[in-house]
Coordinates of C-alpha atoms in Angstrom, one line a residue:
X961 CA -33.5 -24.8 33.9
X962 CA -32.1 -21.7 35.3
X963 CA -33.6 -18.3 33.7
X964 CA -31.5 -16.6 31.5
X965 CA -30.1 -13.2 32.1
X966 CA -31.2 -10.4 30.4
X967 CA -28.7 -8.9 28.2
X968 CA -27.6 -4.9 29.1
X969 CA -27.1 -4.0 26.0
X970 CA -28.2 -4.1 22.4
X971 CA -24.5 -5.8 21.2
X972 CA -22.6 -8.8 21.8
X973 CA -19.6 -10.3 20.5
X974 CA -22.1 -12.9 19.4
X975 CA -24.9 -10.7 17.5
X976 CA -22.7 -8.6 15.5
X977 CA -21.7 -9.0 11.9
X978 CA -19.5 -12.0 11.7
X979 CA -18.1 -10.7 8.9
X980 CA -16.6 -7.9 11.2
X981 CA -15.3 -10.7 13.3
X982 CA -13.8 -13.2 10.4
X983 CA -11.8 -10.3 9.1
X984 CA -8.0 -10.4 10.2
X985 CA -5.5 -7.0 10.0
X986 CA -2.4 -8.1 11.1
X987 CA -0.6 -4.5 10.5
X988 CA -1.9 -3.1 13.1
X989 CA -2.9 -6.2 15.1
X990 CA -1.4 -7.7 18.8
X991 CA 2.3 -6.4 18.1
X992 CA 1.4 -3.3 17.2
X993 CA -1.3 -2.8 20.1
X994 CA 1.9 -3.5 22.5
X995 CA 4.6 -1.9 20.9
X996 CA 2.1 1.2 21.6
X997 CA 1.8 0.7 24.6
X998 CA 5.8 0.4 25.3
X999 CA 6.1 3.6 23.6
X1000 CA 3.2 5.6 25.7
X1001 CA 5.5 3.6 29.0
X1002 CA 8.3 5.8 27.6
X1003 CA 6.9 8.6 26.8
X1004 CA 5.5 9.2 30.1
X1005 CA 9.1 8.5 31.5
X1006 CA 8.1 4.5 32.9
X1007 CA 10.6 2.8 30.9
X1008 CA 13.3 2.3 32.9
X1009 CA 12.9 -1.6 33.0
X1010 CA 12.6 -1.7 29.6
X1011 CA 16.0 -3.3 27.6
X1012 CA 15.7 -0.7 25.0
X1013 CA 15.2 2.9 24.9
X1014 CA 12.7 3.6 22.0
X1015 CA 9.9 1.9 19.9
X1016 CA 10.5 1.3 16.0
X1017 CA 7.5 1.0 14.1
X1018 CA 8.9 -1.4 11.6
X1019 CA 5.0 -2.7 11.1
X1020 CA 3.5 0.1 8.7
X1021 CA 4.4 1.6 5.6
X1022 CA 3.9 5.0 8.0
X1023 CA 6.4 7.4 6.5
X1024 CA 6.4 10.7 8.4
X1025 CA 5.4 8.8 11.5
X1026 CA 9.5 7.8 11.5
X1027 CA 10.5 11.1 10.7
X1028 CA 9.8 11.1 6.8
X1029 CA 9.8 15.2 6.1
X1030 CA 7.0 16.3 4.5
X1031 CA 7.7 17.7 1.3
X1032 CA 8.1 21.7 1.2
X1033 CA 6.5 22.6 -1.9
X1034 CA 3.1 20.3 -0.8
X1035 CA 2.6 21.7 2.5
X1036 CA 3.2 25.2 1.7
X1037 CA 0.6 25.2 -1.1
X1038 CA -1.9 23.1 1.4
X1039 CA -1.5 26.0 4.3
X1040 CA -2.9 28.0 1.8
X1041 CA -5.8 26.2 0.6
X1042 CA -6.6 25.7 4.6
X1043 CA -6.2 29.1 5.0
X1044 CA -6.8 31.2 2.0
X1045 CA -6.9 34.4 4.1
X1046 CA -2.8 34.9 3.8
X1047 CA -3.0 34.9 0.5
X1048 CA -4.4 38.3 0.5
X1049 CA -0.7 39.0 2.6
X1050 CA 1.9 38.1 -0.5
X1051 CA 4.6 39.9 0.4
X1052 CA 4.6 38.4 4.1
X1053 CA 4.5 34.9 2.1
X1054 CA 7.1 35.7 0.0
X1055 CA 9.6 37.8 1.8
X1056 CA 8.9 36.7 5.5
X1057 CA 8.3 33.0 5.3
X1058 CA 9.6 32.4 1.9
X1059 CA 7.2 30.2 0.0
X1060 CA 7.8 30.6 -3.9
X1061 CA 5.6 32.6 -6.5
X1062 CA 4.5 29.2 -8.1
X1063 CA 3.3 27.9 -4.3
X1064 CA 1.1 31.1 -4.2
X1065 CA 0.1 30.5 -8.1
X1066 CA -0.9 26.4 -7.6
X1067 CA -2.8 27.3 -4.4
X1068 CA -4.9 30.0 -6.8
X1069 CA -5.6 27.1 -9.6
X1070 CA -6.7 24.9 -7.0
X1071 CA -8.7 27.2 -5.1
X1072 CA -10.1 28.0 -8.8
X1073 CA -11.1 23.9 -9.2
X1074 CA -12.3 23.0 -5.4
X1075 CA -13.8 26.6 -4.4
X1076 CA -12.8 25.7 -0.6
X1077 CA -11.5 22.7 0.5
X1078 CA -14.1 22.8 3.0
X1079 CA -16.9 22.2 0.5
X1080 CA -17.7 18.9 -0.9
X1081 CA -16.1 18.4 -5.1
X1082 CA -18.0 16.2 -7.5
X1083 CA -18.2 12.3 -6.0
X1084 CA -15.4 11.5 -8.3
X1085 CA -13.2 14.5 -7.5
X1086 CA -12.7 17.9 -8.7
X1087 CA -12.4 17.8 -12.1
X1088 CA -9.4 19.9 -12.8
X1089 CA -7.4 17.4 -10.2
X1090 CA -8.6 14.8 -12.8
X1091 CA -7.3 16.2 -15.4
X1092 CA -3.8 16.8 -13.8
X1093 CA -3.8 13.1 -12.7
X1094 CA -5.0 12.3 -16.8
X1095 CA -1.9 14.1 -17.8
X1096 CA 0.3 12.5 -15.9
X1097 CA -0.6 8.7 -16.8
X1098 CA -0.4 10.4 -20.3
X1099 CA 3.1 11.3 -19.8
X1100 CA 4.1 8.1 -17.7
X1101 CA 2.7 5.4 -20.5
X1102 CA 2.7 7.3 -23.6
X1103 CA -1.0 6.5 -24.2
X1104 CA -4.1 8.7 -23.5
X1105 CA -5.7 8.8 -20.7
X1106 CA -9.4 10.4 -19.8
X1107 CA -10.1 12.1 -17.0
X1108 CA -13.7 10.6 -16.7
X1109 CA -11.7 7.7 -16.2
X1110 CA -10.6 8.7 -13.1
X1111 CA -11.9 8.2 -9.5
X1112 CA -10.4 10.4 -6.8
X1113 CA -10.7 8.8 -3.1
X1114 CA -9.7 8.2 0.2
X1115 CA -6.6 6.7 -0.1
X1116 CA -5.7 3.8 -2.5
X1117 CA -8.0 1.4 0.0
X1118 CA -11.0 3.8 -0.2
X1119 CA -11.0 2.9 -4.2
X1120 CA -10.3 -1.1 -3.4
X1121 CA -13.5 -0.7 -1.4
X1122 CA -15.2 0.4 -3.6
X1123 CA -14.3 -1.8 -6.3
X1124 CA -14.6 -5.2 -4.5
X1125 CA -18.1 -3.8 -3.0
X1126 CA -19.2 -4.2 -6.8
X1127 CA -17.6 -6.7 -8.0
X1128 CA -18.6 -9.2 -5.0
X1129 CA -22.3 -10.1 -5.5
X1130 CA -22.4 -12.8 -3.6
X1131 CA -20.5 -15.6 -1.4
X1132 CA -19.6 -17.9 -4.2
X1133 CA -17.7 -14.6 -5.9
X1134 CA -14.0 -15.5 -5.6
X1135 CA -11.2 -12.5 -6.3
X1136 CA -7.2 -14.1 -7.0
X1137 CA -5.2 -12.7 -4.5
X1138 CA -1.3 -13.0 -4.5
X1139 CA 0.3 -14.7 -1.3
X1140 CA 2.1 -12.8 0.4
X1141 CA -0.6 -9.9 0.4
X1142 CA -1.3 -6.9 1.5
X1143 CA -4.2 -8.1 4.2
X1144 CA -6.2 -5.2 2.8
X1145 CA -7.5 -7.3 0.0
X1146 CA -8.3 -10.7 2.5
X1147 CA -10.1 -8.2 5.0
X1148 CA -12.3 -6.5 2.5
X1149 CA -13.0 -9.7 1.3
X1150 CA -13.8 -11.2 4.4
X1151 CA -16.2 -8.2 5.3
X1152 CA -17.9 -8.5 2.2
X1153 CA -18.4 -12.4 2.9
X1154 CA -16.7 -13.5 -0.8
X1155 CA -14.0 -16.1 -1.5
X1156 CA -10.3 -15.3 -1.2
X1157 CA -8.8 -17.1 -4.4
X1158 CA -4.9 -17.5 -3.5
X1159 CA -2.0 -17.5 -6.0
X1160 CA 1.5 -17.8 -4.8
X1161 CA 4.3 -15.5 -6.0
X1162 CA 7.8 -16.8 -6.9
X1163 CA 10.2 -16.1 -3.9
X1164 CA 13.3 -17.6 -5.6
X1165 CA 12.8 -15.2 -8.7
X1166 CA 12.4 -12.0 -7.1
X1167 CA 8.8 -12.4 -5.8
X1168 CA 7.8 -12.6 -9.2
X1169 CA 4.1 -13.3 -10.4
X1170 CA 4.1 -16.8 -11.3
X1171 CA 1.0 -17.1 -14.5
X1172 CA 0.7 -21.0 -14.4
X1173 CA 0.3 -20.9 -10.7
X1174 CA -2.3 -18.0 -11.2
X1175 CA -4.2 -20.4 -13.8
X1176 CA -4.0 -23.7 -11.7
X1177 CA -5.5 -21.7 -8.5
X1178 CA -8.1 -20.0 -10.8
X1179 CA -9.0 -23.7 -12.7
X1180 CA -9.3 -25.7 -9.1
X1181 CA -11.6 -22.7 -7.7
X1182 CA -14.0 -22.8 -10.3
X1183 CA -13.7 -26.3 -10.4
X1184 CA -15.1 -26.4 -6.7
X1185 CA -17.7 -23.8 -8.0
X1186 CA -16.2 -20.0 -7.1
X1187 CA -17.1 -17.3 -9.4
X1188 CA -13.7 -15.9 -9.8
X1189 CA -14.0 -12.5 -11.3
X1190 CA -11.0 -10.4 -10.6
X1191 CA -7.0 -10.8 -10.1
X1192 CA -5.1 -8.4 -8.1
X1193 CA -1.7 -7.4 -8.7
X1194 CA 0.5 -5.4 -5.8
X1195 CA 3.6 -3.8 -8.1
X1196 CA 5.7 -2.8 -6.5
X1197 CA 5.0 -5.6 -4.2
X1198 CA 3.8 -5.4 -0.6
X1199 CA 4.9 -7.2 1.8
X1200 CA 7.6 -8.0 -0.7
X1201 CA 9.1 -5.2 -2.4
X1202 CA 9.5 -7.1 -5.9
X1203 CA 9.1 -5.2 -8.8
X1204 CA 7.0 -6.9 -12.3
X1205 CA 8.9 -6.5 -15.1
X1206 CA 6.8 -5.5 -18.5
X1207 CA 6.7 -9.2 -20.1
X1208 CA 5.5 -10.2 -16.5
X1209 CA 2.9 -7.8 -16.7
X1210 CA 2.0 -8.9 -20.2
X1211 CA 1.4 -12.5 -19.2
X1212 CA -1.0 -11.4 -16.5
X1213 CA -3.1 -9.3 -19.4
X1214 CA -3.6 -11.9 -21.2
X1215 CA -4.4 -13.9 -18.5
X1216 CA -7.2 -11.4 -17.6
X1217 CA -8.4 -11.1 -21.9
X1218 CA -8.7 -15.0 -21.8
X1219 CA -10.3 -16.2 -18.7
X1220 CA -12.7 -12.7 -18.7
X1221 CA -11.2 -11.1 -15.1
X1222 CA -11.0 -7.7 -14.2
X1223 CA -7.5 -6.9 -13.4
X1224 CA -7.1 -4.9 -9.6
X1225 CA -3.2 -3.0 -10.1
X1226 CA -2.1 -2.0 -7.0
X1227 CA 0.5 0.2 -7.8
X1228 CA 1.2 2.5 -5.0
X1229 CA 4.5 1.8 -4.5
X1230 CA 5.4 3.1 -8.2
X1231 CA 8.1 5.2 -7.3
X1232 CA 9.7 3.0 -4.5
X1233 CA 11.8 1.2 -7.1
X1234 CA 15.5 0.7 -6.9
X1235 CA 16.0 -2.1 -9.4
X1236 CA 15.4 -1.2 -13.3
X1237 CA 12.0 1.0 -13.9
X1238 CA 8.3 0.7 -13.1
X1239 CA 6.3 -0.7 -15.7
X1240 CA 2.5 0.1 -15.4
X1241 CA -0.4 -2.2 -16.1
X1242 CA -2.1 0.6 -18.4
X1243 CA 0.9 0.7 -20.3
X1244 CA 0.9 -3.0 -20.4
X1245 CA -2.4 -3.4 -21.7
X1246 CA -2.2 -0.1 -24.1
X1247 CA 0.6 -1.8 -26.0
X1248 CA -1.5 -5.0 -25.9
X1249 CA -4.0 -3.4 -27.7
X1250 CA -2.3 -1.4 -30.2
X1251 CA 0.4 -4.9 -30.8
X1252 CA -0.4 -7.4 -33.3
X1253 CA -1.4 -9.7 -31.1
X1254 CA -4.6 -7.6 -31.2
X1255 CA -5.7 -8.5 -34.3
X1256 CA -8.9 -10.1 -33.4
X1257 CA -9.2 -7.9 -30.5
X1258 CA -8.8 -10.1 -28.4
X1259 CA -7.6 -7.3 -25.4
X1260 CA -10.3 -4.6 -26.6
X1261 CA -12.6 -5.5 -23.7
X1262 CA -9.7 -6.2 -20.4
X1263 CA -11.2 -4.4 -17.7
X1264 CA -8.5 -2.9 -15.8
X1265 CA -8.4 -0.5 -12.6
X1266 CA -5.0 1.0 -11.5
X1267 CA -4.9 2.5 -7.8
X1268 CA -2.3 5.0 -6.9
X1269 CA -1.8 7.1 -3.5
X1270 CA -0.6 10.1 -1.8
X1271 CA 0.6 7.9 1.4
X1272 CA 3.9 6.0 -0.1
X1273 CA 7.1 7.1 -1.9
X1274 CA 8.6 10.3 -1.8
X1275 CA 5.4 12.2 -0.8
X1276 CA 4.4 9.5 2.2
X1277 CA 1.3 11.9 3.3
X1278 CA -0.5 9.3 4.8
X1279 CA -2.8 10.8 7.5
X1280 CA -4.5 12.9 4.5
X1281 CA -6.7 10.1 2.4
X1282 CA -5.5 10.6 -0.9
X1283 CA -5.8 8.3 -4.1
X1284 CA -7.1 8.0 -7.3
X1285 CA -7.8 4.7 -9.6
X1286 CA -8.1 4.9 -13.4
X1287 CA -10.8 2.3 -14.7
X1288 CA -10.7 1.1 -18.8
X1289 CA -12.8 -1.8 -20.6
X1290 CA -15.4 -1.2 -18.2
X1291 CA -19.3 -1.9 -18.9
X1292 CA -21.0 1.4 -19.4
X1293 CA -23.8 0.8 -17.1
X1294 CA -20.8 -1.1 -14.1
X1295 CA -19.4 2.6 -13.9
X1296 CA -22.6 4.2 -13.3
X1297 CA -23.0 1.9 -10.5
X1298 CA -19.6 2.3 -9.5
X1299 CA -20.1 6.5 -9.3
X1300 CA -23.6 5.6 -7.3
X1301 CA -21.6 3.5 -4.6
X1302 CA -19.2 6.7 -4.5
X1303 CA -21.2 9.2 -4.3
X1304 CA -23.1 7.6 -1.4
X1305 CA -19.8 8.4 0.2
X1306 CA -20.3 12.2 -1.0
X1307 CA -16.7 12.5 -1.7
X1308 CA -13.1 12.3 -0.9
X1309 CA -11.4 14.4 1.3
X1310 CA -10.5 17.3 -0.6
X1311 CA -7.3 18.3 1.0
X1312 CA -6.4 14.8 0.2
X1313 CA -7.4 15.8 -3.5
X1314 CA -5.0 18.7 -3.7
X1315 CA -2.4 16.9 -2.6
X1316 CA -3.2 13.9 -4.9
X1317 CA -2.7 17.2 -7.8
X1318 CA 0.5 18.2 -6.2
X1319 CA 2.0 14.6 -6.3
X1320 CA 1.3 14.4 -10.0
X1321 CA 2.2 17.5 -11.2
X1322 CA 5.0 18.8 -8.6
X1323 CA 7.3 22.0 -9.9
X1324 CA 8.8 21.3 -13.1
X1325 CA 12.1 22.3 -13.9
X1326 CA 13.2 26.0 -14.5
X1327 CA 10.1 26.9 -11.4
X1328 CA 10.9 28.6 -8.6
X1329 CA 10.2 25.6 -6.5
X1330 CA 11.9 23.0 -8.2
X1331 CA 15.7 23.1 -6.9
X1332 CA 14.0 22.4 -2.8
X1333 CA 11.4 19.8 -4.6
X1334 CA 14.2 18.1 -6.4
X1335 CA 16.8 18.4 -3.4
X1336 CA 13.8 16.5 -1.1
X1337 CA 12.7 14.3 -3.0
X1338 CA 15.9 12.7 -4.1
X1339 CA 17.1 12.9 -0.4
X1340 CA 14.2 10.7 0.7
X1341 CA 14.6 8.3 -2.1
X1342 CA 18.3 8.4 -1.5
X1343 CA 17.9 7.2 2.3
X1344 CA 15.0 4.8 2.1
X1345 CA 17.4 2.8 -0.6
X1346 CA 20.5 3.3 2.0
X1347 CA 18.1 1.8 4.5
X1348 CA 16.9 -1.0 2.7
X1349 CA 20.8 -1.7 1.9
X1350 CA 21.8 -1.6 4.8
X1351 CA 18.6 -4.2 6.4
X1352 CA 19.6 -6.7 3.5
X1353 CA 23.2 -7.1 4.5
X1354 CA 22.2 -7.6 8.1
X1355 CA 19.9 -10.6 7.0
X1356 CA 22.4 -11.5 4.9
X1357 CA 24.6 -11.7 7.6
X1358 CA 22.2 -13.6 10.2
X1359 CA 22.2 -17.7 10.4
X1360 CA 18.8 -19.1 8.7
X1361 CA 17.5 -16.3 7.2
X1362 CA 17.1 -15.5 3.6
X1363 CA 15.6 -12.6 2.0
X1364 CA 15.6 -11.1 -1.8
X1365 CA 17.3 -7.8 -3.4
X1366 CA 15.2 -5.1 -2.4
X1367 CA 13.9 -3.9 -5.8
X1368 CA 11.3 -1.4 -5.0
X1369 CA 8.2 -0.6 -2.4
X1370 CA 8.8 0.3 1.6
X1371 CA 9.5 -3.6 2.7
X1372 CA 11.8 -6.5 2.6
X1373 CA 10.1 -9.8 3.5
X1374 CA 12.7 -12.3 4.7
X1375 CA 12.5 -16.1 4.7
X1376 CA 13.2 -17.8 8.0
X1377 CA 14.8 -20.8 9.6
X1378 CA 14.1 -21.6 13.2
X1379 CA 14.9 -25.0 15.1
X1380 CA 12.7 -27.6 16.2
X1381 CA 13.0 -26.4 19.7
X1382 CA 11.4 -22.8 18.5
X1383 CA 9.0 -24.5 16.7
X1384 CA 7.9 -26.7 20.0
X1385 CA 8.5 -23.7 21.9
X1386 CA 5.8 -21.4 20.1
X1387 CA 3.1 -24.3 19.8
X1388 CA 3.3 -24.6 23.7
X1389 CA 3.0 -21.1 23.7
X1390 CA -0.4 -21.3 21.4
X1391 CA 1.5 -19.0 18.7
X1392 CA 2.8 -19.8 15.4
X1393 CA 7.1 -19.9 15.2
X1394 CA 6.8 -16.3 13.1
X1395 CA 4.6 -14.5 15.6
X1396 CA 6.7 -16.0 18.7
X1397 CA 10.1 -14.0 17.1
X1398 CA 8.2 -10.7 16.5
X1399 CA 6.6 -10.9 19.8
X1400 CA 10.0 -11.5 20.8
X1401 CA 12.1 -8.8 19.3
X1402 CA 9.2 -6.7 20.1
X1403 CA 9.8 -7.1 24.1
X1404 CA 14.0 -7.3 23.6
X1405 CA 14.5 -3.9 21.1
X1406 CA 11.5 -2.4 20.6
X1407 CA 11.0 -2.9 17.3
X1408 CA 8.0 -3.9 16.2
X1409 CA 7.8 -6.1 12.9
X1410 CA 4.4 -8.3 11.5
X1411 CA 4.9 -12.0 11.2
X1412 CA 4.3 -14.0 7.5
X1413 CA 1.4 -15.4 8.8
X1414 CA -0.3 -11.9 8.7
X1415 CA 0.5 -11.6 4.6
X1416 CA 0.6 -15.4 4.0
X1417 CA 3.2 -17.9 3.0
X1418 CA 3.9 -21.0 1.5
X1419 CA 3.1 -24.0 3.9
X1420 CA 5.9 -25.3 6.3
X1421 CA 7.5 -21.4 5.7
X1422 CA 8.4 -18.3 7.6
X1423 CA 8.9 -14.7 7.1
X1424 CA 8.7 -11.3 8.5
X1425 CA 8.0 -8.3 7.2
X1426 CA 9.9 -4.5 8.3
X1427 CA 9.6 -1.7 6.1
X1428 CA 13.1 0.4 6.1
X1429 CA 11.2 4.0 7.0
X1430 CA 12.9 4.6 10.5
X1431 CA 15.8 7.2 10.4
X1432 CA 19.3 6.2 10.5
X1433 CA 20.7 2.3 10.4
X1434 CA 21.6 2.2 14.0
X1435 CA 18.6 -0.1 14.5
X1436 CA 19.6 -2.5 12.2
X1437 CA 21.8 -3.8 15.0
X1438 CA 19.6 -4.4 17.6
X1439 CA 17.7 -6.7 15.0
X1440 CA 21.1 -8.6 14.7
X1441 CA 22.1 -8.6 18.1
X1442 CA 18.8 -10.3 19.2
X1443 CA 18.7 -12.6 16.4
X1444 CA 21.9 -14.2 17.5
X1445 CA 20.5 -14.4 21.0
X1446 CA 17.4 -16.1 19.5
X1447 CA 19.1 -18.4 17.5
X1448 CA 21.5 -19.2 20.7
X1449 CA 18.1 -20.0 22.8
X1450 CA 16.4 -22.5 20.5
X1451 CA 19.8 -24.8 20.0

């Protein structure tokens, strides 16, 4: 027997957390990796054997990465919480780089509630922000809201973290996730070493949540001994841009009230919806409880968190970390280890807070800052929904694939077709069909897309999933174009 060789370091790809290693991110996985590396090529002016002249980032819900303009009114009252000093310099504010009297007059109130956003806030946020984002549910449901209710954090996946961290207590703790998912949820569940429960959603009815399906998946896991404890719900859906309506919503509440989970609403996406209105799952439940099918209380005790964030819509400020997540029906003594868990993270970022403030209470009408606010805001929501348009058509258009009206969120999440000859092609190729046509596109256009298989589908299925965030529609064509090549390739 030979002697072994002493290791040089500490860490191996064999002696670190397998958990680490188990847990799949397909976002920002292989395609993206290249399609970053084609766009460096470019930018340092080596792409002149490339077939196309710039990189799309179809691959993450990135909005001011593809040229999403960051809302006026938000930055200006952020330069001055970064840099209080020009407040002291009004009249250069005002009259040399225009910024309203109500920019200068928010940055004041916030500067009043954080001190400097350079200082730590309370592990659950700054409590005025709270209070802003309290008001706000207030006015979105028509129910009360509490702002002791409410967790600021890092972004909408800072406050899944945490959530799943205390809800998982051991490997046999199971969560329902929807398929297609956000990979978020499979990845934190994977790091946390606890069972991925999957429900399918209904692709011929909009993506809708599908209740029986939900209860079948949930009766089989705890029939193999899971500890299913929570369901999550992505509305406005990602990857799939469908959008619950309230008796949907409803269903899944009293799914939750009768099988004892806590209820995980994603809802991030709320104002990414082009198709009817959003309906919120506090709402849901509120009404629930105040309905006569209350009457034996039978919703007093739902456990429900609601996640919102600063990085999608309108406002699209995703580099800054900021979220909140209401929690009701809670255990007392659940929250109080919930606030420990945060506060061993000290706190959110702050700037993120502000902003978090700013998205729910932006200039109201008859402010100085409203007509720009309004003008932007509608503008973005104006072209992402021309965007998405004009991507349905094209697949529309294009033999074998099939994808839903775009209702709401940053995505569209076609259904595929390829031949038998792709299929065989891909499998030599040690890839699945999916991957093969982004990887494929990828290297012909530039554009870089995430294959089904990184959100999960139904079995003998394919998709893709683009959001529609890059500037203009010219792209669209290049998507076409190659997909007709594709298709030619495989006969």
């Amino acid at each position: 027997m030979g002697k072994e060789e002493p290791q040089p370091r500490s860490l191996t790809i064999q002696n670190i957390n397998p958990n680490v290693k188990e847990a799949k991110y397909a976002v920002r996985g292989e395609l993206a990796i290249k399609s970053e590396e084609y766009r460096t090529k470019i930018a340092k002016g080596e792409g002149k054997d490339l077939p196309f002249e710039s990189v799309i980032s179809a691959n993450i819900g990135n909005p001011q990465q593809l040229d999403q303009k960051p809302i006026t009114f938000f930055r200006q009252v952020t330069s001055l919480l970064e840099n209080p000093l020009l407040l002291e310099k009004e009249d250069v504010l005002i009259n040399g780089l225009g910024y309203k009297k109500d920019v200068i007059e928010r940055a004041h109130t916030l500067l009043k509630d954080v001190k400097s956003v350079g200082a730590y806030s309370q592990s659950q946020g700054a409590p005025g922000i709270r209070e802003s984002v309290a008001k706000f549910i207030e006015e979105r449901d028509g129910h009360s809201a509490d702002p002791k209710n409410i967790y600021l954090c890092g972004g909408a996946s800072a406050g899944v973290n945490a959530l799943m961290n205390v809800i998982c207590a051991s490997p046999e703790t199971g969560i329902l996730v929807p398929i297609p998912q956000y990979p978020l949820y499979t990845a934190t569940l994977a790091l946390l070493n606890a069972k991925v429960v999957p429900y399918y959603l209904e692709e011929q009815s909009g993506w809708s949540t599908d209740v029986p399906g939900i209860r079948e998946a949930l009766s089989n896991a705890r029939k193999e001994g899971i500890d299913v404890r929570a369901v999550v719900v992505i509305n406005p859906g990602n990857p799939t841009g469908g959008s619950l309506s309230a008796d949907n919503i409803a269903s899944v509440i009293e799914l939750a009230a009768e099988e004892k989970l806590v209820v995980l609403a994603d809802e991030v996406y709320q104002t990414n919806v082009f198709e009817g209105k959003f309906h919120s799952f506090k709402k849901g439940l509120r009404d629930l409880q105040t309905s006569d099918k209350n009457k034996e209380g039978k919703f007093d005790n739902v456990e429900l968190a609601s996640l919102h964030s600063i990085s999608k819509g309108m406002v699209g400020e995703c580099g800054h970390r900021g979220g909140y997540y209401e929690m009701v029906g809670f255990d007392e003594e659940v929250v109080a280890q919930i606030y420990k868990f945060v506060s061993i993270m000290l706190c959110p970022p702050v700037i993120g807070q502000c902003l978090v403030e700013l998205m729910v209470n932006p200039p109201k009408e008859g402010e100085p800052s409203y007509a720009q606010y309004k003008e932007e805001y509608d503008g973005i929501f104006k072209d992402l929904h021309t965007r998405a348009m004009a991507l349905y058509k094209a697949f529309q258009e294009m033999e074998g694939v099939e994808c839903q009206y775009p209702q709401g969120s940053m995505y569209l999440y076609p259904t595929i077709k390829l031949s038998d000859k792709a299929i065989e092609a891909a499998k030599k190729a040690n890839k699945g069909a999916d991957e093969m046509y982004c990887m494929e596109l990828l290297d012909a256009t530039g554009i870089c897309i995430v294959p089904g298989s990184g959100f999960g589908q139904k079995e003998g299925t394919l998709h893709f999933r683009t959001t529609f965030l890059a500037p203009g529609t010219d792209w669209v064509s290049r998507i076409t174009a190659f997909h007709g090549k594709f298709m030619d390739k495989y006969r």
